[in-house]
Coordinates of C-alpha atoms in Angstrom, one line a residue:
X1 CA 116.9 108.3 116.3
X2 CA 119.9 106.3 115.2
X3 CA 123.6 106.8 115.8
X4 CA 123.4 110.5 117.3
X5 CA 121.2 112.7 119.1
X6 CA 119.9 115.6 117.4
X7 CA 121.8 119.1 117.4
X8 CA 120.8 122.5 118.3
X9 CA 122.4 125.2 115.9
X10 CA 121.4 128.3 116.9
X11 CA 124.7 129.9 116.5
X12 CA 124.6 128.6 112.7
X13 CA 121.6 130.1 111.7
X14 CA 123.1 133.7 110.2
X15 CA 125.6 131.6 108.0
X16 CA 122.7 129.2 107.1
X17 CA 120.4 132.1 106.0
X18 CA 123.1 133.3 103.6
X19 CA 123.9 130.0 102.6
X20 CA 120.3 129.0 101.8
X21 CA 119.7 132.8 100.1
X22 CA 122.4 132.0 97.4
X23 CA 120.8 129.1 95.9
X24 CA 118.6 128.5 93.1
X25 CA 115.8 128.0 94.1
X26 CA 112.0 127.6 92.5
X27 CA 108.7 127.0 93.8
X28 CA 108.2 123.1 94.6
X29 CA 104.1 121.6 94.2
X30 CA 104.4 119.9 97.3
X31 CA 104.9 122.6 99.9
X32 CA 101.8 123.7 102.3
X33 CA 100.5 124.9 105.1
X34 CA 97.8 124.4 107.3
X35 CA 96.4 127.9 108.3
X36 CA 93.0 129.4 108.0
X37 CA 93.7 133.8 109.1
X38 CA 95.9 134.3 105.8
X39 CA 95.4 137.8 105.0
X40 CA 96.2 139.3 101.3
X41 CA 99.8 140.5 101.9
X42 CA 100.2 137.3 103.9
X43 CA 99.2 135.2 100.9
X44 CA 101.7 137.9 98.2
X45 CA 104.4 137.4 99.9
X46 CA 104.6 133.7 100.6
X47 CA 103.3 132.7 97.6
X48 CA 106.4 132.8 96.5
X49 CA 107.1 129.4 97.9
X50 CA 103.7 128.2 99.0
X51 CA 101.8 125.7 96.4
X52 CA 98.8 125.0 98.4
X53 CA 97.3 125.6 101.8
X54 CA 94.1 124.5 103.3
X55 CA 92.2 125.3 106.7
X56 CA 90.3 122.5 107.9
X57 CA 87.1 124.0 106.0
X58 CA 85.4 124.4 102.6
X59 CA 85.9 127.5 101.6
X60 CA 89.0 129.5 102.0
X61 CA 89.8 132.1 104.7
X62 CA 87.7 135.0 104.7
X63 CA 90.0 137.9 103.9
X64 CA 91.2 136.2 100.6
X65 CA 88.1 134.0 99.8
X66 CA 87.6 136.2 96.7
X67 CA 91.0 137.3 96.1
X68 CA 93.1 133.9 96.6
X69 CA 93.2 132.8 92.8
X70 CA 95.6 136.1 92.1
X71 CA 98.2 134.3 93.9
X72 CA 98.8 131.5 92.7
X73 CA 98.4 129.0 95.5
X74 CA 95.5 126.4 95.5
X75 CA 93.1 126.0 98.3
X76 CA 91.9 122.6 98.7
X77 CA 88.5 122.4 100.9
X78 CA 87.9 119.9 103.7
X79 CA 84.9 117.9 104.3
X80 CA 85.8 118.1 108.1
X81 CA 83.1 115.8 108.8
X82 CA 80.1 114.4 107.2
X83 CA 78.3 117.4 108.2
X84 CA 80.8 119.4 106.0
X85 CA 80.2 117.8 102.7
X86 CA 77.0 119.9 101.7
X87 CA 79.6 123.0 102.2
X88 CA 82.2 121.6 100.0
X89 CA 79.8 121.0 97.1
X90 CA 78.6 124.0 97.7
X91 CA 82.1 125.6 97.0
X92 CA 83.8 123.3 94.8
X93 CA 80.6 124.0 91.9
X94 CA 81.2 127.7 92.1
X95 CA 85.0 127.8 92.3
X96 CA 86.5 126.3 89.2
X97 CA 90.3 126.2 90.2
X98 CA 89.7 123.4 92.9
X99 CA 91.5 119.8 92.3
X100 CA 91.3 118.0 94.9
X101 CA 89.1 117.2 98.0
X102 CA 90.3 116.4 101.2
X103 CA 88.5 113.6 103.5
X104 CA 87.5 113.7 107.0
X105 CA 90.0 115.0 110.0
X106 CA 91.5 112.4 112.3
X107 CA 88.3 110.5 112.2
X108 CA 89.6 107.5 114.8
X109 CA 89.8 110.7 117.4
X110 CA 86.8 111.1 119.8
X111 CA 87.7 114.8 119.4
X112 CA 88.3 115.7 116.2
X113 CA 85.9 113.8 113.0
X114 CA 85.0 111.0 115.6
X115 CA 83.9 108.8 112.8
X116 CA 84.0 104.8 112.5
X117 CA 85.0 102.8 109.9
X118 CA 81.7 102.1 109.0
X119 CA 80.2 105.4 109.5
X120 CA 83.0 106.8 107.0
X121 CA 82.6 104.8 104.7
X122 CA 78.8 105.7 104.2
X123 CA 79.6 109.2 104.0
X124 CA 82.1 109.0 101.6
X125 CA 79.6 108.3 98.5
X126 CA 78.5 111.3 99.1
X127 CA 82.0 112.8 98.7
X128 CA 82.7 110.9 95.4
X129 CA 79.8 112.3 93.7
X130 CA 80.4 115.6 94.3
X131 CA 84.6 114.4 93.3
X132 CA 82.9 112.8 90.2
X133 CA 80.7 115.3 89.0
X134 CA 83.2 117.9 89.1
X135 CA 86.6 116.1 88.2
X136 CA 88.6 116.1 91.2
X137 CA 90.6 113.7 93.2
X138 CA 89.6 112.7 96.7
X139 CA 92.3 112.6 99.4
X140 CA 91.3 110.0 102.2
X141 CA 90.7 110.5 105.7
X142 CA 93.4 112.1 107.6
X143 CA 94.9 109.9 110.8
X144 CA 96.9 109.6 113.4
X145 CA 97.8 107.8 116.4
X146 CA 95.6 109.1 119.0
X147 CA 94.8 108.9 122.7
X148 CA 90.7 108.7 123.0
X149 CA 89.6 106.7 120.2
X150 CA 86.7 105.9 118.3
X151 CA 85.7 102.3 118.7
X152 CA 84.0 99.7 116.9
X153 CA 83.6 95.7 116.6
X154 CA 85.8 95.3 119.8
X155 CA 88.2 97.6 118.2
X156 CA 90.0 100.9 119.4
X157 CA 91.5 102.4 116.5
X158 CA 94.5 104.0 117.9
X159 CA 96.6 102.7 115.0
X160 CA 96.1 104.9 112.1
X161 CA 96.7 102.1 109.7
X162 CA 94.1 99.8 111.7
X163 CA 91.9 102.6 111.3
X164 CA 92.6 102.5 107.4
X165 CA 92.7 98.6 106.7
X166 CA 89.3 99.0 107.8
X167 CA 88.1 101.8 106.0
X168 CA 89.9 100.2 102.5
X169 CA 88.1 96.8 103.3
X170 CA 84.7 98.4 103.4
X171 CA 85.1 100.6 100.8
X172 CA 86.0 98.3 98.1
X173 CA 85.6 100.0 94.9
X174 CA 85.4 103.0 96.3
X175 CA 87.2 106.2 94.6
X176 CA 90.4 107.2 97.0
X177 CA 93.2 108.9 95.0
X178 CA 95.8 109.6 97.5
X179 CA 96.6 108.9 101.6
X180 CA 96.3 111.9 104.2
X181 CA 98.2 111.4 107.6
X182 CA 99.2 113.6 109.9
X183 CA 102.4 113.1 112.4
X184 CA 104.0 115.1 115.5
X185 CA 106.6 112.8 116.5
X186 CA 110.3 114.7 116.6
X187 CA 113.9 113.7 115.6
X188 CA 114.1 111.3 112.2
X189 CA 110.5 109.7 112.7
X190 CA 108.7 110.8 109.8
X191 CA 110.3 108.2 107.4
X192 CA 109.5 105.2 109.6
X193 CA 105.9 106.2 109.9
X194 CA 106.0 107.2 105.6
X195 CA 107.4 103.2 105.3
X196 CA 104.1 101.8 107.7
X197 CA 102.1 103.9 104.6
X198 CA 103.4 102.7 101.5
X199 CA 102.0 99.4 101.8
X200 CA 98.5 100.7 100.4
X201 CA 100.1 101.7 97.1
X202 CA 99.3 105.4 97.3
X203 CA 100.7 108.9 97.1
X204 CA 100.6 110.7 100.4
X205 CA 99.5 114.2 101.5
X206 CA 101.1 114.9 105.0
X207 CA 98.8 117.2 105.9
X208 CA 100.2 118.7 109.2
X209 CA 103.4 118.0 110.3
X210 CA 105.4 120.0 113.4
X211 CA 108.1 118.2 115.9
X212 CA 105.3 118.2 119.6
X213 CA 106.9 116.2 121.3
X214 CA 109.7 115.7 124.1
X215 CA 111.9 116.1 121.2
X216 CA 111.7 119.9 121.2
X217 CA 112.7 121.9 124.1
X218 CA 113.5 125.6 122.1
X219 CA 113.1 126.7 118.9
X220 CA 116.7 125.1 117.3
X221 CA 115.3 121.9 117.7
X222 CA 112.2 122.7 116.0
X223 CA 114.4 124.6 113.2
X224 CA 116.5 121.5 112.9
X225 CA 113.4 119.2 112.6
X226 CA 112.1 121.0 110.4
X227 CA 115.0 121.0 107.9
X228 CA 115.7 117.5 108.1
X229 CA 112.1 116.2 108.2
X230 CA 111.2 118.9 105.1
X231 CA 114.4 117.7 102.6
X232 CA 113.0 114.3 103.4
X233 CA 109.5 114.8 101.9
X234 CA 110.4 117.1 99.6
X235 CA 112.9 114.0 98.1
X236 CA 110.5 110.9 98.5
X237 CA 108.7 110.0 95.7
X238 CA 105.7 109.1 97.3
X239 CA 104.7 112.4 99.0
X240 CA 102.9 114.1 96.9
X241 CA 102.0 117.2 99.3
X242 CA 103.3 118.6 102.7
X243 CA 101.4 120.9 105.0
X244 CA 103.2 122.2 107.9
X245 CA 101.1 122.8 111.0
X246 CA 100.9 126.2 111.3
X247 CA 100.7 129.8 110.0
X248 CA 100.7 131.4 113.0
X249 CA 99.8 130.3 117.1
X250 CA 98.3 133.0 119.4
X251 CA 101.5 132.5 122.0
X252 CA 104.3 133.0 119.0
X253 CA 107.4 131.5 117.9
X254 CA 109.2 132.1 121.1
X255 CA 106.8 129.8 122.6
X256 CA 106.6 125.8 123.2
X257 CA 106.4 124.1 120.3
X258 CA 107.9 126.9 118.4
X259 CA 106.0 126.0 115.2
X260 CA 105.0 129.6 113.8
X261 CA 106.2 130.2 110.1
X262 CA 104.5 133.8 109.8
X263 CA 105.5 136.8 112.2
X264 CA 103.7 139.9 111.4
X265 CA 101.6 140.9 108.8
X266 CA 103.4 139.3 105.3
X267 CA 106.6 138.9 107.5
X268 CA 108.2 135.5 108.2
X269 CA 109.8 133.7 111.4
X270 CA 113.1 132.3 111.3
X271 CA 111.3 128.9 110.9
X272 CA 109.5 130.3 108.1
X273 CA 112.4 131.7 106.4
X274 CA 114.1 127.8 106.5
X275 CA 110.8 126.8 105.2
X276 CA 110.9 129.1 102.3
X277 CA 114.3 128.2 101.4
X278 CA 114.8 124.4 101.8
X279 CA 115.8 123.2 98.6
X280 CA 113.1 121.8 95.8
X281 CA 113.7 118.2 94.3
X282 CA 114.5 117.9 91.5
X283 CA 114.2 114.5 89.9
X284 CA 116.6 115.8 86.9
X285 CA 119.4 117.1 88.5
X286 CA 122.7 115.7 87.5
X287 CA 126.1 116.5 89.1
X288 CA 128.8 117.1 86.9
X289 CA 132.2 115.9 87.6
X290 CA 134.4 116.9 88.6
X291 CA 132.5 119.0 91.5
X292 CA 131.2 118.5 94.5
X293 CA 128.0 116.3 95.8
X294 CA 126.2 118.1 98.5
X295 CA 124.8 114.8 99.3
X296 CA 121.4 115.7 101.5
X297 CA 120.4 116.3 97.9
X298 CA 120.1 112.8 96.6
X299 CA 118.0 111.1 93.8
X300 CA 117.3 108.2 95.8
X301 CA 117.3 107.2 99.5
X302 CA 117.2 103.9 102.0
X303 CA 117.3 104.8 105.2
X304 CA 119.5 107.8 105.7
X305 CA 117.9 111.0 107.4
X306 CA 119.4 115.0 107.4
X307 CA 120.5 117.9 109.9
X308 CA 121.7 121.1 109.5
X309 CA 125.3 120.3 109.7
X310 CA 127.8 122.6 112.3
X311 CA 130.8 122.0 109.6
X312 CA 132.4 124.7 108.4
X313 CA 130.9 124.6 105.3
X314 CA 127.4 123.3 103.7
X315 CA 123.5 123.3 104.6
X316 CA 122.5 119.6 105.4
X317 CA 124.8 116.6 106.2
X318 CA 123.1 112.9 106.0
X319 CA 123.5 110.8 109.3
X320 CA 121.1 108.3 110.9
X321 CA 123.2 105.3 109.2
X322 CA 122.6 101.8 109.2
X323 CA 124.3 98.6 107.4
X324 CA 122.2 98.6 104.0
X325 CA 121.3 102.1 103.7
X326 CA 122.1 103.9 100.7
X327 CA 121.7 106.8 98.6
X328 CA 121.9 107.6 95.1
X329 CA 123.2 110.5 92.5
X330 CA 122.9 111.1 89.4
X331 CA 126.2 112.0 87.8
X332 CA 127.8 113.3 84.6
X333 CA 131.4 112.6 84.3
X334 CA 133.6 114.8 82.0
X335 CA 136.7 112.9 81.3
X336 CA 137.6 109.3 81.6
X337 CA 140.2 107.9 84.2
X338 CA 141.5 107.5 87.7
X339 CA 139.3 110.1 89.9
X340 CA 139.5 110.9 93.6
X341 CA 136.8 110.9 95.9
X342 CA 137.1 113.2 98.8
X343 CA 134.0 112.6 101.7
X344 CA 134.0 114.9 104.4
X345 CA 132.7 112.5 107.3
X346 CA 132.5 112.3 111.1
X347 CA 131.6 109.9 113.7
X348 CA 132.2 107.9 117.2
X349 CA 133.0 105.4 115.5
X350 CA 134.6 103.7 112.3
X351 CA 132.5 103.0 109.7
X352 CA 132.6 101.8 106.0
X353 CA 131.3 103.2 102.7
X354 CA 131.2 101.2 99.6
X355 CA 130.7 103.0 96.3
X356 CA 128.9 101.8 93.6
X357 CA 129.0 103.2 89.5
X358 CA 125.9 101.7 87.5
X359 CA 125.4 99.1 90.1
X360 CA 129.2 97.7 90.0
X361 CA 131.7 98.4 92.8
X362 CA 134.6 100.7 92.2
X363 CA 135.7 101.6 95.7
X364 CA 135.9 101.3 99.5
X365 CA 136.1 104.2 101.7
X366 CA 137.0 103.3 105.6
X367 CA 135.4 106.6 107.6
X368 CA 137.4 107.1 110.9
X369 CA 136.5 107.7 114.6
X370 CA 136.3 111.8 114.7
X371 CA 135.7 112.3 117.8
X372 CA 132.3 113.9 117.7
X373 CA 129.0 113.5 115.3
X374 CA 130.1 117.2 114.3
X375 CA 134.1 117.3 114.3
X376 CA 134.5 116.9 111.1
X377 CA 137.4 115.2 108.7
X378 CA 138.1 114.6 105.0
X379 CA 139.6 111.3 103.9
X380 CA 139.7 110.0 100.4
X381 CA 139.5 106.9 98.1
X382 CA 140.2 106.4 94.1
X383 CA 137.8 105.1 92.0
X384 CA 138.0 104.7 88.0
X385 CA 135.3 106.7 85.9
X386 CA 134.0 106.5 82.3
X387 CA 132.6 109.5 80.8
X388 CA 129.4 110.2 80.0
X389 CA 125.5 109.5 82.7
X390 CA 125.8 107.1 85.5
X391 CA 124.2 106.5 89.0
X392 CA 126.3 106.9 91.5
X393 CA 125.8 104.8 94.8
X394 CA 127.2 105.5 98.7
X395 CA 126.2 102.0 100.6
X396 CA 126.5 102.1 103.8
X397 CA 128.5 98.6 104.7
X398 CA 129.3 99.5 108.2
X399 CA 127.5 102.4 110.1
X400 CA 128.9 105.0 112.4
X401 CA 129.6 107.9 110.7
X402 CA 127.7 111.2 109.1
X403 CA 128.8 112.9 106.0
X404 CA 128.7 116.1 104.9
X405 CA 129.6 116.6 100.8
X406 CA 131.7 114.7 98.5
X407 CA 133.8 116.0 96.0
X408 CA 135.1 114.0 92.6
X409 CA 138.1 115.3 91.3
X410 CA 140.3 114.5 88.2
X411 CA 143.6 112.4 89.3
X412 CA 145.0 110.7 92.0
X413 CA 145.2 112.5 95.5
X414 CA 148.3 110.9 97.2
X415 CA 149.3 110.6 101.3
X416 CA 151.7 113.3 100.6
X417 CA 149.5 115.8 99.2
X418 CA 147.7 115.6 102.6
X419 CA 149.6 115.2 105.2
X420 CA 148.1 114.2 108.8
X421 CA 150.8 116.1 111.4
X422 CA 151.3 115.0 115.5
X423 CA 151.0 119.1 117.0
X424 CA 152.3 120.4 120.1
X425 CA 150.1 122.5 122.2
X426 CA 150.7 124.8 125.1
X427 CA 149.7 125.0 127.1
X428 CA 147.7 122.2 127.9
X429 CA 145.4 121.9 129.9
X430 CA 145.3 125.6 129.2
X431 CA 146.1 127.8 132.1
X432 CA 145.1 131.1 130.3
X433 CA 143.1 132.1 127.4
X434 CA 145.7 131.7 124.7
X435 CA 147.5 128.9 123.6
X436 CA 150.4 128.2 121.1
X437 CA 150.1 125.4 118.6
X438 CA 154.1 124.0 116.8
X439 CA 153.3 122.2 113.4
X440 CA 156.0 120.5 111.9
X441 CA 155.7 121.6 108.8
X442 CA 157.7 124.1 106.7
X443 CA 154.6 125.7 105.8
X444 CA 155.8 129.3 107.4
X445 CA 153.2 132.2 106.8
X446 CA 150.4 130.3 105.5
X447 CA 147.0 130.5 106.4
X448 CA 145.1 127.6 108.7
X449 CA 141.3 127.3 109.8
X450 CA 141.6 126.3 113.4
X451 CA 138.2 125.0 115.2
X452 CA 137.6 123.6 118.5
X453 CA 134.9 120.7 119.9
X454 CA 133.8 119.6 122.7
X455 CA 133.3 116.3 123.8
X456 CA 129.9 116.1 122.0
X457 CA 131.3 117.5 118.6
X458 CA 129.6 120.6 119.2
X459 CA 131.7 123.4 117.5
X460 CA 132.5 126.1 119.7
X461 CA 135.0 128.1 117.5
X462 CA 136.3 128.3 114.1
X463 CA 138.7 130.9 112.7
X464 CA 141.7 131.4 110.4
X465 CA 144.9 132.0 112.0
X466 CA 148.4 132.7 110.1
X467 CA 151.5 131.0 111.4
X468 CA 154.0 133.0 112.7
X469 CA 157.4 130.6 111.6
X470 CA 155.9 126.9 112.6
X471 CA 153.7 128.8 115.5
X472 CA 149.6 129.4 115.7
X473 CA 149.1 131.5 118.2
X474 CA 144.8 130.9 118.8
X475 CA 143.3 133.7 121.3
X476 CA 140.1 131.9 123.0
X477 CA 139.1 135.1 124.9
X478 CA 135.9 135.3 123.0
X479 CA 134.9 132.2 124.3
X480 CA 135.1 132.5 128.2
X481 CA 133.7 131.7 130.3
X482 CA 134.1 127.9 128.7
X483 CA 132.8 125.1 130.7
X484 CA 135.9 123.1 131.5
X485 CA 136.5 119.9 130.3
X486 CA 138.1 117.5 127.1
X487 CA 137.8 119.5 123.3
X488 CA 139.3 118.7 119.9
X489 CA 141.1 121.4 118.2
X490 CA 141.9 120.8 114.6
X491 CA 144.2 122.5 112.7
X492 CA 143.9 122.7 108.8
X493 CA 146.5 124.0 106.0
X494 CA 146.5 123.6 102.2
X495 CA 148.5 120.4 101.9
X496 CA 148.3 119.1 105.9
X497 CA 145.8 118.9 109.0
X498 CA 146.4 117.9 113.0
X499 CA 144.2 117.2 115.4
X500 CA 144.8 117.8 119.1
X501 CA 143.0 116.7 122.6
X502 CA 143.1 119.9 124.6
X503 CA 141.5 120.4 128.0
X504 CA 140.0 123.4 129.5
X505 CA 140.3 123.6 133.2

């Protein structure tokens, strides 16, 4: 990871259920699984998401081998190893709704295909006769780093891509549609090991995927891998299909690695649930303005990687940010004029956005130091806008910050609009389990959200609190016993916001 370790939300996941269950939301041709017990009111009800699915074999599993094509979810067979390609042409002649064909399983392991180079390559003629004489597309041989290798020429093929330049140099000619890998690594690796891919020119299948690593220690961090690591692929336009690994594990989702999408019978996990319910790309979506940019949901990406955000509002906010990285959005712009752009950031550190409009530069945006990865502020810039399509750009000139939305808005947006305010708290350090916040402000009777962070930027309490004259009175009885030590506490009204050190002895 970049910038930030990775969060563990498990007090969000409630609001992020209902958040999720509010948005459009239609069935995306990349999203898998890897399972082979489905039963038939496993596969009815998550068909509803579920594209594809495969199980290591030829033929689909047992209880819905007859029954799978009602569903709408294609099986695609596996020639495990070169002992399972009689079994796929077998299947694939009798079953007319197959497409594809996947290759041989982690060949490079000892433990898995255990196949050379060489000795895959001889065995895949057999597998492009049977792709050619019934029109499908072969998938190549899935890999991985692994630990016991197959070896060959003085080689150890731990390196996936070794594995592959070596297979693609002795199979000139041969017919191989798309990649297959398959990755375990945790936090915001999967786009690093994507970029290793792409030199071979190919669409990819990841066909298992799951966060087994040191990485995950409960099942937050394995919620929050999965949602940043799934709007990735879903986004990139050189996955072509996802598998998670796996339907269901014998020990459950309350167990290490926490990967189990499916509960009981036709009933989802929590995991499964977010699975279900991550957004589908769409390549066409425009955002009108003015609105709002929910900006995990990009067009186009350098770079940047996602996490469930803790803010008090949205699904996914973009972090992970390096000098050069960017993203785009597509945008539709109402009116002409001077537009504000409000970004609702946080960070350690300063950091610097520049935003481009069709490739030309209309504003800089300077992010401030926060406090915390997830304390979060808004700060504007004004850019000028001409009606009608454009790209819109966020370049990352100077890292150090993650962001959560942005939001375009007709006019300017001036410093006393919004009005940063020095508060009084006491008492502080707090002695008891209430504490009074003064606001200078004439503000009397109106409503503020008040949220406190610890040192991490960890939210550990939002609420809205009405002033009593220029007084919040905030009760933190609900959250004691609180480990002592420095918080934030941010205090925000319609027109002005503070933000406080406060420390909990």
């Amino acid at each position: 990871m970049k910038n930030k370790q990775m969060k563990k939300p498990l007090i969000y996941l409630l609001l992020l259920i209902i958040h999720l269950g509010a948005m459009a939301q239609t069935k995306s041709y990349k999203r898998g699984v890897g399972y082979g017990y489905h039963s038939e009111t496993d596969m009815q009800q998550f068909s509803s998401f579920l594209s594809w699915w495969y199980n290591w074999a030829a033929q689909p599993d047992v209880a819905i081998r007859n029954t799978y094509q009602n569903f709408g979810v294609d099986f695609t067979p596996m020639a495990w190893n070169a002992q399972g390609i009689t079994a796929v042409n077998t299947w694939v002649t009798s079953d007319e709704n197959i497409k594809y064909i996947l290759g041989f399983n982690e060949p490079n392991f000892k433990d898995q295909a255990n196949m050379t180079p060489t000795q895959a390559v001889a065995a895949w003629e057999n597998l492009q006769n049977i792709a050619a004489n019934n029109g499908l597309e072969l998938v190549a041989p899935a890999v991985n780093y692994c630990g016991s290798c197959v070896q060959e020429n003085g080689t150890t093929y731990t390196n996936p891509f070794t594995y592959l330049d070596d297979f693609f140099e002795a199979c000139t000619g041969c017919q191989i549609d798309y990649l297959a890998l398959h990755w375990y690594g945790g936090g915001a690796s999967m786009p690093g090991y994507i970029d290793d891919a792409r030199k071979y020119g190919k669409k990819i299948w990841v066909t298992e995927f799951a966060a087994w690593d040191n990485s995950v220690t409960n099942a937050a961090a394995q919620y929050q891998y999965l949602a940043g690591t799934v709007n990735f692929l879903e986004r990139d336009p050189d996955i072509y299909r996802y598998a998670w690994f796996i339907g269901r594990t014998s020990a459950g989702i309350n167990t290490y690695p926490y990967i189990d999408l499916y509960a009981d019978d036709g009933e989802l996990t929590p995991l499964g649930e977010l699975y279900h319910d991550i957004p589908v790309y769409d390549s066409m979506q425009r955002f009108t303005v003015p609105g709002r940019i929910e900006v995990e949901e990009y067009y186009r990406m350098k770079g940047l990687f996602s996490e469930i955000t803790s803010d008090t509002d949205g699904f996914l906010n973009i972090g992970w940010t390096d000098a050069g990285d960017w993203a785009d959005y597509k945008i539709t712009v109402q009116n002409s004029g001077m537009h504000t752009l409000k970004a609702r950031v946080s960070g350690t550190s300063s950091g610097t956005i520049n935003f481009l409009v069709d490739n030309q530069q209309l504003a800089t945006l300077n992010t401030p130091s926060t406090g915390g990865w997830q304390s979060w502020r808004t700060v504007n810039v004004q850019l000028n806008l001409e009606p009608g399509e454009h790209l819109l750009r966020m370049y990352v000139k100077k890292a150090g910050f993650n962001i959560n939305w942005m939001e375009l808005v007709e006019g300017e947006v001036s410093a006393s609009e919004f009005k940063w305010l020095k508060a009084s708290i006491f008492p502080n350090p707090v002695a008891d389990r209430i504490i009074h916040v003064y606001l200078p402000t004439n503000e009397f009777g109106s409503i503020y959200r008040c949220s406190l962070t610890n040192e991490l930027g960890q939210l550990v309490f939002a609420d809205w609190v009405k002033a009593t004259s220029t007084n919040l009175q905030i009760n933190l009885n609900s959250l004691y016993p609180l480990p002592p030590g420095i918080y934030f506490l941010d205090v925000v009204g319609k027109t002005c916001r503070a933000r406080e050190k406060l420390i909990i002895k």
